[in-house]
Amino acid sequence: YNRETLVGLLIGLPLLYWLGALPQRALDIRLGDLSYGVFLNHFLVQWALIGQPLGWPALVTYLALTLMLSVAIQYLIERPVLRWRRQLRQVSPNGR
């Protein structure tokens, strides 16, 4: 391992352990719920903004579009699908 990896492990692992021990707050849960959508959608937004001038306005636009798309997909697709999945499990608890 190189020095950067070792420093990252020595600092990162205790930090992750400490952060995991903190009580969860509503904002933490909300951001965690959005993180997967942000991961998936940022590629689409980057692709849509190809050829646009770079700079702070482009960065703000990129972040705003990514967050808005992630929130929309969470409310319009992810939550209804999870609700439907829970309903299916209640109807058939044995998975049959």
PDB file of N, CA and C in Angstrom:
ATOM      1  N   TYR A   1       0.833  -1.188   0.000  1.00  0.00           N
ATOM      2  CA  TYR A   1       0.000   0.000   0.000  1.00  0.00           C
ATOM      3  C   TYR A   1       0.871   1.242   0.000  1.00  0.00           C
ATOM      4  N   ASN A   2       0.357   2.253  -0.642  1.00  0.00           N
ATOM      5  CA  ASN A   2       1.117   3.491  -0.613  1.00  0.00           C
ATOM      6  C   ASN A   2       0.696   4.340   0.585  1.00  0.00           C
ATOM      7  N   ARG A   3       1.399   5.410   0.783  1.00  0.00           N
ATOM      8  CA  ARG A   3       1.173   6.247   1.958  1.00  0.00           C
ATOM      9  C   ARG A   3      -0.239   6.838   1.982  1.00  0.00           C
ATOM     10  N   GLU A   4      -0.747   7.283   0.812  1.00  0.00           N
ATOM     11  CA  GLU A   4      -2.079   7.882   0.770  1.00  0.00           C
ATOM     12  C   GLU A   4      -3.155   6.884   1.186  1.00  0.00           C
ATOM     13  N   THR A   5      -3.017   5.644   0.741  1.00  0.00           N
ATOM     14  CA  THR A   5      -3.983   4.607   1.115  1.00  0.00           C
ATOM     15  C   THR A   5      -3.935   4.355   2.612  1.00  0.00           C
ATOM     16  N   LEU A   6      -2.739   4.260   3.158  1.00  0.00           N
ATOM     17  CA  LEU A   6      -2.588   4.018   4.588  1.00  0.00           C
ATOM     18  C   LEU A   6      -3.168   5.169   5.411  1.00  0.00           C
ATOM     19  N   VAL A   7      -2.890   6.397   5.021  1.00  0.00           N
ATOM     20  CA  VAL A   7      -3.441   7.554   5.734  1.00  0.00           C
ATOM     21  C   VAL A   7      -4.959   7.559   5.620  1.00  0.00           C
ATOM     22  N   GLY A   8      -5.473   7.251   4.436  1.00  0.00           N
ATOM     23  CA  GLY A   8      -6.921   7.188   4.249  1.00  0.00           C
ATOM     24  C   GLY A   8      -7.569   6.152   5.142  1.00  0.00           C
ATOM     25  N   LEU A   9      -6.937   4.998   5.267  1.00  0.00           N
ATOM     26  CA  LEU A   9      -7.472   3.952   6.143  1.00  0.00           C
ATOM     27  C   LEU A   9      -7.388   4.348   7.611  1.00  0.00           C
ATOM     28  N   LEU A  10      -6.257   4.919   8.011  1.00  0.00           N
ATOM     29  CA  LEU A  10      -6.084   5.295   9.415  1.00  0.00           C
ATOM     30  C   LEU A  10      -7.028   6.415   9.840  1.00  0.00           C
ATOM     31  N   ILE A  11      -7.345   7.298   8.934  1.00  0.00           N
ATOM     32  CA  ILE A  11      -8.275   8.389   9.252  1.00  0.00           C
ATOM     33  C   ILE A  11      -9.708   7.994   8.926  1.00  0.00           C
ATOM     34  N   GLY A  12      -9.903   7.366   7.780  1.00  0.00           N
ATOM     35  CA  GLY A  12     -11.249   7.070   7.300  1.00  0.00           C
ATOM     36  C   GLY A  12     -12.000   6.037   8.113  1.00  0.00           C
ATOM     37  N   LEU A  13     -11.354   4.949   8.479  1.00  0.00           N
ATOM     38  CA  LEU A  13     -12.060   3.896   9.221  1.00  0.00           C
ATOM     39  C   LEU A  13     -12.535   4.362  10.597  1.00  0.00           C
ATOM     40  N   PRO A  14     -11.682   5.002  11.410  1.00  0.00           N
ATOM     41  CA  PRO A  14     -12.202   5.517  12.685  1.00  0.00           C
ATOM     42  C   PRO A  14     -13.293   6.570  12.488  1.00  0.00           C
ATOM     43  N   LEU A  15     -13.153   7.396  11.456  1.00  0.00           N
ATOM     44  CA  LEU A  15     -14.170   8.412  11.184  1.00  0.00           C
ATOM     45  C   LEU A  15     -15.501   7.760  10.817  1.00  0.00           C
ATOM     46  N   LEU A  16     -15.464   6.741   9.983  1.00  0.00           N
ATOM     47  CA  LEU A  16     -16.697   6.028   9.629  1.00  0.00           C
ATOM     48  C   LEU A  16     -17.319   5.359  10.849  1.00  0.00           C
ATOM     49  N   TYR A  17     -16.490   4.778  11.700  1.00  0.00           N
ATOM     50  CA  TYR A  17     -17.006   4.156  12.920  1.00  0.00           C
ATOM     51  C   TYR A  17     -17.674   5.203  13.803  1.00  0.00           C
ATOM     52  N   TRP A  18     -17.018   6.352  13.963  1.00  0.00           N
ATOM     53  CA  TRP A  18     -17.564   7.426  14.795  1.00  0.00           C
ATOM     54  C   TRP A  18     -18.866   7.960  14.205  1.00  0.00           C
ATOM     55  N   LEU A  19     -18.896   8.177  12.894  1.00  0.00           N
ATOM     56  CA  LEU A  19     -20.122   8.668  12.255  1.00  0.00           C
ATOM     57  C   LEU A  19     -21.256   7.652  12.369  1.00  0.00           C
ATOM     58  N   GLY A  20     -20.925   6.371  12.305  1.00  0.00           N
ATOM     59  CA  GLY A  20     -21.948   5.330  12.442  1.00  0.00           C
ATOM     60  C   GLY A  20     -22.530   5.258  13.835  1.00  0.00           C
ATOM     61  N   ALA A  21     -21.783   5.717  14.826  1.00  0.00           N
ATOM     62  CA  ALA A  21     -22.273   5.680  16.207  1.00  0.00           C
ATOM     63  C   ALA A  21     -23.177   6.864  16.536  1.00  0.00           C
ATOM     64  N   LEU A  22     -23.165   7.897  15.695  1.00  0.00           N
ATOM     65  CA  LEU A  22     -24.018   9.062  15.950  1.00  0.00           C
ATOM     66  C   LEU A  22     -25.483   8.708  15.700  1.00  0.00           C
ATOM     67  N   PRO A  23     -26.390   9.321  16.449  1.00  0.00           N
ATOM     68  CA  PRO A  23     -27.812   9.061  16.190  1.00  0.00           C
ATOM     69  C   PRO A  23     -28.214   9.620  14.825  1.00  0.00           C
ATOM     70  N   GLN A  24     -29.107   8.892  14.166  1.00  0.00           N
ATOM     71  CA  GLN A  24     -29.573   9.349  12.857  1.00  0.00           C
ATOM     72  C   GLN A  24     -30.579  10.475  13.023  1.00  0.00           C
ATOM     73  N   ARG A  25     -30.455  11.458  12.189  1.00  0.00           N
ATOM     74  CA  ARG A  25     -31.393  12.575  12.178  1.00  0.00           C
ATOM     75  C   ARG A  25     -32.199  12.506  10.888  1.00  0.00           C
ATOM     76  N   ALA A  26     -33.292  13.234  10.854  1.00  0.00           N
ATOM     77  CA  ALA A  26     -34.164  13.214   9.679  1.00  0.00           C
ATOM     78  C   ALA A  26     -33.406  13.632   8.416  1.00  0.00           C
ATOM     79  N   LEU A  27     -32.533  14.630   8.537  1.00  0.00           N
ATOM     80  CA  LEU A  27     -31.772  15.078   7.373  1.00  0.00           C
ATOM     81  C   LEU A  27     -30.837  13.982   6.876  1.00  0.00           C
ATOM     82  N   ASP A  28     -30.207  13.261   7.799  1.00  0.00           N
ATOM     83  CA  ASP A  28     -29.322  12.167   7.412  1.00  0.00           C
ATOM     84  C   ASP A  28     -30.087  11.105   6.629  1.00  0.00           C
ATOM     85  N   ILE A  29     -31.254  10.751   7.123  1.00  0.00           N
ATOM     86  CA  ILE A  29     -32.070   9.732   6.468  1.00  0.00           C
ATOM     87  C   ILE A  29     -32.507  10.222   5.092  1.00  0.00           C
ATOM     88  N   ARG A  30     -32.917  11.461   5.011  1.00  0.00           N
ATOM     89  CA  ARG A  30     -33.382  12.049   3.748  1.00  0.00           C
ATOM     90  C   ARG A  30     -32.263  12.071   2.713  1.00  0.00           C
ATOM     91  N   LEU A  31     -31.081  12.513   3.125  1.00  0.00           N
ATOM     92  CA  LEU A  31     -29.947  12.551   2.203  1.00  0.00           C
ATOM     93  C   LEU A  31     -29.530  11.146   1.783  1.00  0.00           C
ATOM     94  N   GLY A  32     -29.612  10.211   2.709  1.00  0.00           N
ATOM     95  CA  GLY A  32     -29.315   8.823   2.367  1.00  0.00           C
ATOM     96  C   GLY A  32     -30.289   8.272   1.346  1.00  0.00           C
ATOM     97  N   ASP A  33     -31.562   8.618   1.486  1.00  0.00           N
ATOM     98  CA  ASP A  33     -32.568   8.177   0.523  1.00  0.00           C
ATOM     99  C   ASP A  33     -32.310   8.771  -0.862  1.00  0.00           C
ATOM    100  N   LEU A  34     -31.831   9.998  -0.901  1.00  0.00           N
ATOM    101  CA  LEU A  34     -31.583  10.664  -2.183  1.00  0.00           C
ATOM    102  C   LEU A  34     -30.268  10.240  -2.835  1.00  0.00           C
ATOM    103  N   SER A  35     -29.344   9.706  -2.072  1.00  0.00           N
ATOM    104  CA  SER A  35     -27.995   9.481  -2.591  1.00  0.00           C
ATOM    105  C   SER A  35     -27.965   8.523  -3.775  1.00  0.00           C
ATOM    106  N   TYR A  36     -28.771   7.474  -3.768  1.00  0.00           N
ATOM    107  CA  TYR A  36     -28.758   6.524  -4.887  1.00  0.00           C
ATOM    108  C   TYR A  36     -29.306   7.188  -6.147  1.00  0.00           C
ATOM    109  N   GLY A  37     -30.368   7.977  -5.996  1.00  0.00           N
ATOM    110  CA  GLY A  37     -30.909   8.697  -7.142  1.00  0.00           C
ATOM    111  C   GLY A  37     -29.917   9.689  -7.716  1.00  0.00           C
ATOM    112  N   VAL A  38     -29.189  10.362  -6.851  1.00  0.00           N
ATOM    113  CA  VAL A  38     -28.158  11.300  -7.315  1.00  0.00           C
ATOM    114  C   VAL A  38     -27.089  10.540  -8.083  1.00  0.00           C
ATOM    115  N   PHE A  39     -26.683   9.395  -7.564  1.00  0.00           N
ATOM    116  CA  PHE A  39     -25.675   8.576  -8.238  1.00  0.00           C
ATOM    117  C   PHE A  39     -26.148   8.169  -9.630  1.00  0.00           C
ATOM    118  N   LEU A  40     -27.392   7.713  -9.736  1.00  0.00           N
ATOM    119  CA  LEU A  40     -27.904   7.271 -11.031  1.00  0.00           C
ATOM    120  C   LEU A  40     -28.141   8.432 -11.995  1.00  0.00           C
ATOM    121  N   ASN A  41     -28.678   9.529 -11.498  1.00  0.00           N
ATOM    122  CA  ASN A  41     -29.109  10.616 -12.374  1.00  0.00           C
ATOM    123  C   ASN A  41     -28.004  11.563 -12.799  1.00  0.00           C
ATOM    124  N   HIS A  42     -26.914  11.618 -12.076  1.00  0.00           N
ATOM    125  CA  HIS A  42     -25.897  12.597 -12.457  1.00  0.00           C
ATOM    126  C   HIS A  42     -25.312  12.292 -13.829  1.00  0.00           C
ATOM    127  N   PHE A  43     -25.308  11.015 -14.224  1.00  0.00           N
ATOM    128  CA  PHE A  43     -24.825  10.666 -15.562  1.00  0.00           C
ATOM    129  C   PHE A  43     -25.732  11.262 -16.637  1.00  0.00           C
ATOM    130  N   LEU A  44     -27.044  11.162 -16.424  1.00  0.00           N
ATOM    131  CA  LEU A  44     -27.994  11.712 -17.391  1.00  0.00           C
ATOM    132  C   LEU A  44     -27.854  13.223 -17.518  1.00  0.00           C
ATOM    133  N   VAL A  45     -27.696  13.882 -16.389  1.00  0.00           N
ATOM    134  CA  VAL A  45     -27.576  15.342 -16.411  1.00  0.00           C
ATOM    135  C   VAL A  45     -26.264  15.747 -17.077  1.00  0.00           C
ATOM    136  N   GLN A  46     -25.189  15.033 -16.786  1.00  0.00           N
ATOM    137  CA  GLN A  46     -23.914  15.334 -17.445  1.00  0.00           C
ATOM    138  C   GLN A  46     -24.050  15.193 -18.954  1.00  0.00           C
ATOM    139  N   TRP A  47     -24.692  14.121 -19.375  1.00  0.00           N
ATOM    140  CA  TRP A  47     -24.871  13.870 -20.800  1.00  0.00           C
ATOM    141  C   TRP A  47     -25.699  14.983 -21.438  1.00  0.00           C
ATOM    142  N   ALA A  48     -26.750  15.417 -20.752  1.00  0.00           N
ATOM    143  CA  ALA A  48     -27.621  16.464 -21.284  1.00  0.00           C
ATOM    144  C   ALA A  48     -26.904  17.809 -21.379  1.00  0.00           C
ATOM    145  N   LEU A  49     -25.909  18.025 -20.543  1.00  0.00           N
ATOM    146  CA  LEU A  49     -25.211  19.313 -20.527  1.00  0.00           C
ATOM    147  C   LEU A  49     -23.910  19.307 -21.325  1.00  0.00           C
ATOM    148  N   ILE A  50     -23.676  18.250 -22.105  1.00  0.00           N
ATOM    149  CA  ILE A  50     -22.460  18.200 -22.930  1.00  0.00           C
ATOM    150  C   ILE A  50     -22.464  19.389 -23.888  1.00  0.00           C
ATOM    151  N   GLY A  51     -21.344  20.046 -23.969  1.00  0.00           N
ATOM    152  CA  GLY A  51     -21.207  21.176 -24.874  1.00  0.00           C
ATOM    153  C   GLY A  51     -21.568  22.514 -24.261  1.00  0.00           C
ATOM    154  N   GLN A  52     -22.098  22.499 -23.058  1.00  0.00           N
ATOM    155  CA  GLN A  52     -22.433  23.754 -22.384  1.00  0.00           C
ATOM    156  C   GLN A  52     -21.154  24.381 -21.831  1.00  0.00           C
ATOM    157  N   PRO A  53     -21.110  25.704 -21.755  1.00  0.00           N
ATOM    158  CA  PRO A  53     -19.917  26.343 -21.193  1.00  0.00           C
ATOM    159  C   PRO A  53     -19.715  25.949 -19.730  1.00  0.00           C
ATOM    160  N   LEU A  54     -18.460  25.829 -19.341  1.00  0.00           N
ATOM    161  CA  LEU A  54     -18.134  25.463 -17.969  1.00  0.00           C
ATOM    162  C   LEU A  54     -18.061  26.707 -17.098  1.00  0.00           C
ATOM    163  N   GLY A  55     -18.148  26.516 -15.801  1.00  0.00           N
ATOM    164  CA  GLY A  55     -18.066  27.622 -14.852  1.00  0.00           C
ATOM    165  C   GLY A  55     -19.086  27.426 -13.749  1.00  0.00           C
ATOM    166  N   TRP A  56     -19.149  28.408 -12.852  1.00  0.00           N
ATOM    167  CA  TRP A  56     -20.059  28.309 -11.708  1.00  0.00           C
ATOM    168  C   TRP A  56     -21.519  28.183 -12.116  1.00  0.00           C
ATOM    169  N   PRO A  57     -21.993  28.940 -13.095  1.00  0.00           N
ATOM    170  CA  PRO A  57     -23.400  28.770 -13.482  1.00  0.00           C
ATOM    171  C   PRO A  57     -23.702  27.351 -13.965  1.00  0.00           C
ATOM    172  N   ALA A  58     -22.774  26.761 -14.706  1.00  0.00           N
ATOM    173  CA  ALA A  58     -22.975  25.394 -15.183  1.00  0.00           C
ATOM    174  C   ALA A  58     -22.982  24.413 -14.015  1.00  0.00           C
ATOM    175  N   LEU A  59     -22.104  24.620 -13.042  1.00  0.00           N
ATOM    176  CA  LEU A  59     -22.058  23.741 -11.877  1.00  0.00           C
ATOM    177  C   LEU A  59     -23.349  23.831 -11.071  1.00  0.00           C
ATOM    178  N   VAL A  60     -23.832  25.038 -10.855  1.00  0.00           N
ATOM    179  CA  VAL A  60     -25.082  25.221 -10.107  1.00  0.00           C
ATOM    180  C   VAL A  60     -26.242  24.583 -10.866  1.00  0.00           C
ATOM    181  N   THR A  61     -26.275  24.770 -12.178  1.00  0.00           N
ATOM    182  CA  THR A  61     -27.320  24.150 -13.000  1.00  0.00           C
ATOM    183  C   THR A  61     -27.243  22.636 -12.909  1.00  0.00           C
ATOM    184  N   TYR A  62     -26.048  22.095 -13.022  1.00  0.00           N
ATOM    185  CA  TYR A  62     -25.830  20.651 -12.944  1.00  0.00           C
ATOM    186  C   TYR A  62     -26.323  20.090 -11.607  1.00  0.00           C
ATOM    187  N   LEU A  63     -25.931  20.729 -10.508  1.00  0.00           N
ATOM    188  CA  LEU A  63     -26.347  20.259  -9.183  1.00  0.00           C
ATOM    189  C   LEU A  63     -27.853  20.375  -8.997  1.00  0.00           C
ATOM    190  N   ALA A  64     -28.426  21.491  -9.419  1.00  0.00           N
ATOM    191  CA  ALA A  64     -29.867  21.692  -9.262  1.00  0.00           C
ATOM    192  C   ALA A  64     -30.656  20.670 -10.075  1.00  0.00           C
ATOM    193  N   LEU A  65     -30.264  20.454 -11.323  1.00  0.00           N
ATOM    194  CA  LEU A  65     -30.973  19.478 -12.157  1.00  0.00           C
ATOM    195  C   LEU A  65     -30.838  18.064 -11.603  1.00  0.00           C
ATOM    196  N   THR A  66     -29.648  17.722 -11.133  1.00  0.00           N
ATOM    197  CA  THR A  66     -29.436  16.389 -10.564  1.00  0.00           C
ATOM    198  C   THR A  66     -30.309  16.184  -9.337  1.00  0.00           C
ATOM    199  N   LEU A  67     -30.345  17.152  -8.438  1.00  0.00           N
ATOM    200  CA  LEU A  67     -31.168  17.022  -7.229  1.00  0.00           C
ATOM    201  C   LEU A  67     -32.655  16.996  -7.560  1.00  0.00           C
ATOM    202  N   MET A  68     -33.098  17.864  -8.471  1.00  0.00           N
ATOM    203  CA  MET A  68     -34.521  17.879  -8.826  1.00  0.00           C
ATOM    204  C   MET A  68     -34.946  16.567  -9.472  1.00  0.00           C
ATOM    205  N   LEU A  69     -34.128  16.041 -10.368  1.00  0.00           N
ATOM    206  CA  LEU A  69     -34.449  14.774 -11.012  1.00  0.00           C
ATOM    207  C   LEU A  69     -34.455  13.639  -9.996  1.00  0.00           C
ATOM    208  N   SER A  70     -33.524  13.658  -9.066  1.00  0.00           N
ATOM    209  CA  SER A  70     -33.461  12.617  -8.034  1.00  0.00           C
ATOM    210  C   SER A  70     -34.684  12.654  -7.127  1.00  0.00           C
ATOM    211  N   VAL A  71     -35.102  13.842  -6.722  1.00  0.00           N
ATOM    212  CA  VAL A  71     -36.299  13.972  -5.876  1.00  0.00           C
ATOM    213  C   VAL A  71     -37.528  13.516  -6.645  1.00  0.00           C
ATOM    214  N   ALA A  72     -37.640  13.936  -7.906  1.00  0.00           N
ATOM    215  CA  ALA A  72     -38.802  13.547  -8.713  1.00  0.00           C
ATOM    216  C   ALA A  72     -38.876  12.035  -8.875  1.00  0.00           C
ATOM    217  N   ILE A  73     -37.760  11.409  -9.175  1.00  0.00           N
ATOM    218  CA  ILE A  73     -37.766   9.954  -9.352  1.00  0.00           C
ATOM    219  C   ILE A  73     -38.062   9.250  -8.041  1.00  0.00           C
ATOM    220  N   GLN A  74     -37.574   9.796  -6.937  1.00  0.00           N
ATOM    221  CA  GLN A  74     -37.858   9.174  -5.645  1.00  0.00           C
ATOM    222  C   GLN A  74     -39.353   9.201  -5.353  1.00  0.00           C
ATOM    223  N   TYR A  75     -39.999  10.332  -5.590  1.00  0.00           N
ATOM    224  CA  TYR A  75     -41.425  10.456  -5.281  1.00  0.00           C
ATOM    225  C   TYR A  75     -42.318   9.793  -6.326  1.00  0.00           C
ATOM    226  N   LEU A  76     -41.926   9.832  -7.585  1.00  0.00           N
ATOM    227  CA  LEU A  76     -42.786   9.318  -8.646  1.00  0.00           C
ATOM    228  C   LEU A  76     -42.573   7.843  -8.956  1.00  0.00           C
ATOM    229  N   ILE A  77     -41.388   7.317  -8.657  1.00  0.00           N
ATOM    230  CA  ILE A  77     -41.103   5.921  -8.996  1.00  0.00           C
ATOM    231  C   ILE A  77     -40.727   5.101  -7.767  1.00  0.00           C
ATOM    232  N   GLU A  78     -39.671   5.523  -7.073  1.00  0.00           N
ATOM    233  CA  GLU A  78     -39.115   4.687  -6.003  1.00  0.00           C
ATOM    234  C   GLU A  78     -40.101   4.455  -4.858  1.00  0.00           C
ATOM    235  N   ARG A  79     -40.684   5.510  -4.330  1.00  0.00           N
ATOM    236  CA  ARG A  79     -41.617   5.345  -3.205  1.00  0.00           C
ATOM    237  C   ARG A  79     -42.852   4.531  -3.580  1.00  0.00           C
ATOM    238  N   PRO A  80     -43.501   4.800  -4.730  1.00  0.00           N
ATOM    239  CA  PRO A  80     -44.645   3.954  -5.093  1.00  0.00           C
ATOM    240  C   PRO A  80     -44.269   2.482  -5.276  1.00  0.00           C
ATOM    241  N   VAL A  81     -43.103   2.216  -5.849  1.00  0.00           N
ATOM    242  CA  VAL A  81     -42.680   0.825  -6.032  1.00  0.00           C
ATOM    243  C   VAL A  81     -42.420   0.166  -4.680  1.00  0.00           C
ATOM    244  N   LEU A  82     -41.780   0.875  -3.755  1.00  0.00           N
ATOM    245  CA  LEU A  82     -41.539   0.311  -2.422  1.00  0.00           C
ATOM    246  C   LEU A  82     -42.848   0.074  -1.675  1.00  0.00           C
ATOM    247  N   ARG A  83     -43.802   0.992  -1.830  1.00  0.00           N
ATOM    248  CA  ARG A  83     -45.109   0.827  -1.193  1.00  0.00           C
ATOM    249  C   ARG A  83     -45.827  -0.399  -1.776  1.00  0.00           C
ATOM    250  N   TRP A  84     -45.777  -0.549  -3.089  1.00  0.00           N
ATOM    251  CA  TRP A  84     -46.387  -1.697  -3.760  1.00  0.00           C
ATOM    252  C   TRP A  84     -45.714  -2.998  -3.309  1.00  0.00           C
ATOM    253  N   ARG A  85     -44.398  -2.959  -3.151  1.00  0.00           N
ATOM    254  CA  ARG A  85     -43.659  -4.138  -2.697  1.00  0.00           C
ATOM    255  C   ARG A  85     -44.080  -4.540  -1.280  1.00  0.00           C
ATOM    256  N   ARG A  86     -44.237  -3.541  -0.392  1.00  0.00           N
ATOM    257  CA  ARG A  86     -44.687  -3.849   0.973  1.00  0.00           C
ATOM    258  C   ARG A  86     -46.094  -4.435   0.964  1.00  0.00           C
ATOM    259  N   GLN A  87     -46.954  -3.918   0.107  1.00  0.00           N
ATOM    260  CA  GLN A  87     -48.316  -4.449   0.008  1.00  0.00           C
ATOM    261  C   GLN A  87     -48.298  -5.893  -0.469  1.00  0.00           C
ATOM    262  N   LEU A  88     -47.449  -6.207  -1.411  1.00  0.00           N
ATOM    263  CA  LEU A  88     -47.339  -7.587  -1.889  1.00  0.00           C
ATOM    264  C   LEU A  88     -46.859  -8.516  -0.783  1.00  0.00           C
ATOM    265  N   ARG A  89     -45.936  -8.046   0.018  1.00  0.00           N
ATOM    266  CA  ARG A  89     -45.436  -8.868   1.122  1.00  0.00           C
ATOM    267  C   ARG A  89     -46.509  -9.108   2.173  1.00  0.00           C
ATOM    268  N   GLN A  90     -47.374  -8.113   2.408  1.00  0.00           N
ATOM    269  CA  GLN A  90     -48.447  -8.280   3.391  1.00  0.00           C
ATOM    270  C   GLN A  90     -49.482  -9.275   2.899  1.00  0.00           C
ATOM    271  N   VAL A  91     -49.752  -9.277   1.615  1.00  0.00           N
ATOM    272  CA  VAL A  91     -50.734 -10.197   1.046  1.00  0.00           C
ATOM    273  C   VAL A  91     -50.196 -11.614   1.087  1.00  0.00           C
ATOM    274  N   SER A  92     -48.914 -11.780   0.838  1.00  0.00           N
ATOM    275  CA  SER A  92     -48.316 -13.102   0.757  1.00  0.00           C
ATOM    276  C   SER A  92     -47.070 -13.172   1.638  1.00  0.00           C
ATOM    277  N   PRO A  93     -47.234 -13.355   2.961  1.00  0.00           N
ATOM    278  CA  PRO A  93     -46.073 -13.333   3.852  1.00  0.00           C
ATOM    279  C   PRO A  93     -45.102 -14.489   3.631  1.00  0.00           C
ATOM    280  N   ASN A  94     -45.559 -15.590   3.053  1.00  0.00           N
ATOM    281  CA  ASN A  94     -44.681 -16.734   2.826  1.00  0.00           C
ATOM    282  C   ASN A  94     -43.925 -16.636   1.511  1.00  0.00           C
ATOM    283  N   GLY A  95     -44.211 -15.611   0.734  1.00  0.00           N
ATOM    284  CA  GLY A  95     -43.541 -15.462  -0.544  1.00  0.00           C
ATOM    285  C   GLY A  95     -44.085 -16.391  -1.596  1.00  0.00           C
ATOM    286  N   ARG A  96     -45.287 -16.896  -1.392  1.00  0.00           N
ATOM    287  CA  ARG A  96     -45.895 -17.815  -2.368  1.00  0.00           C
ATOM    288  C   ARG A  96     -47.094 -17.203  -3.007  1.00  0.00           C
TER     289      ARG A  96
END
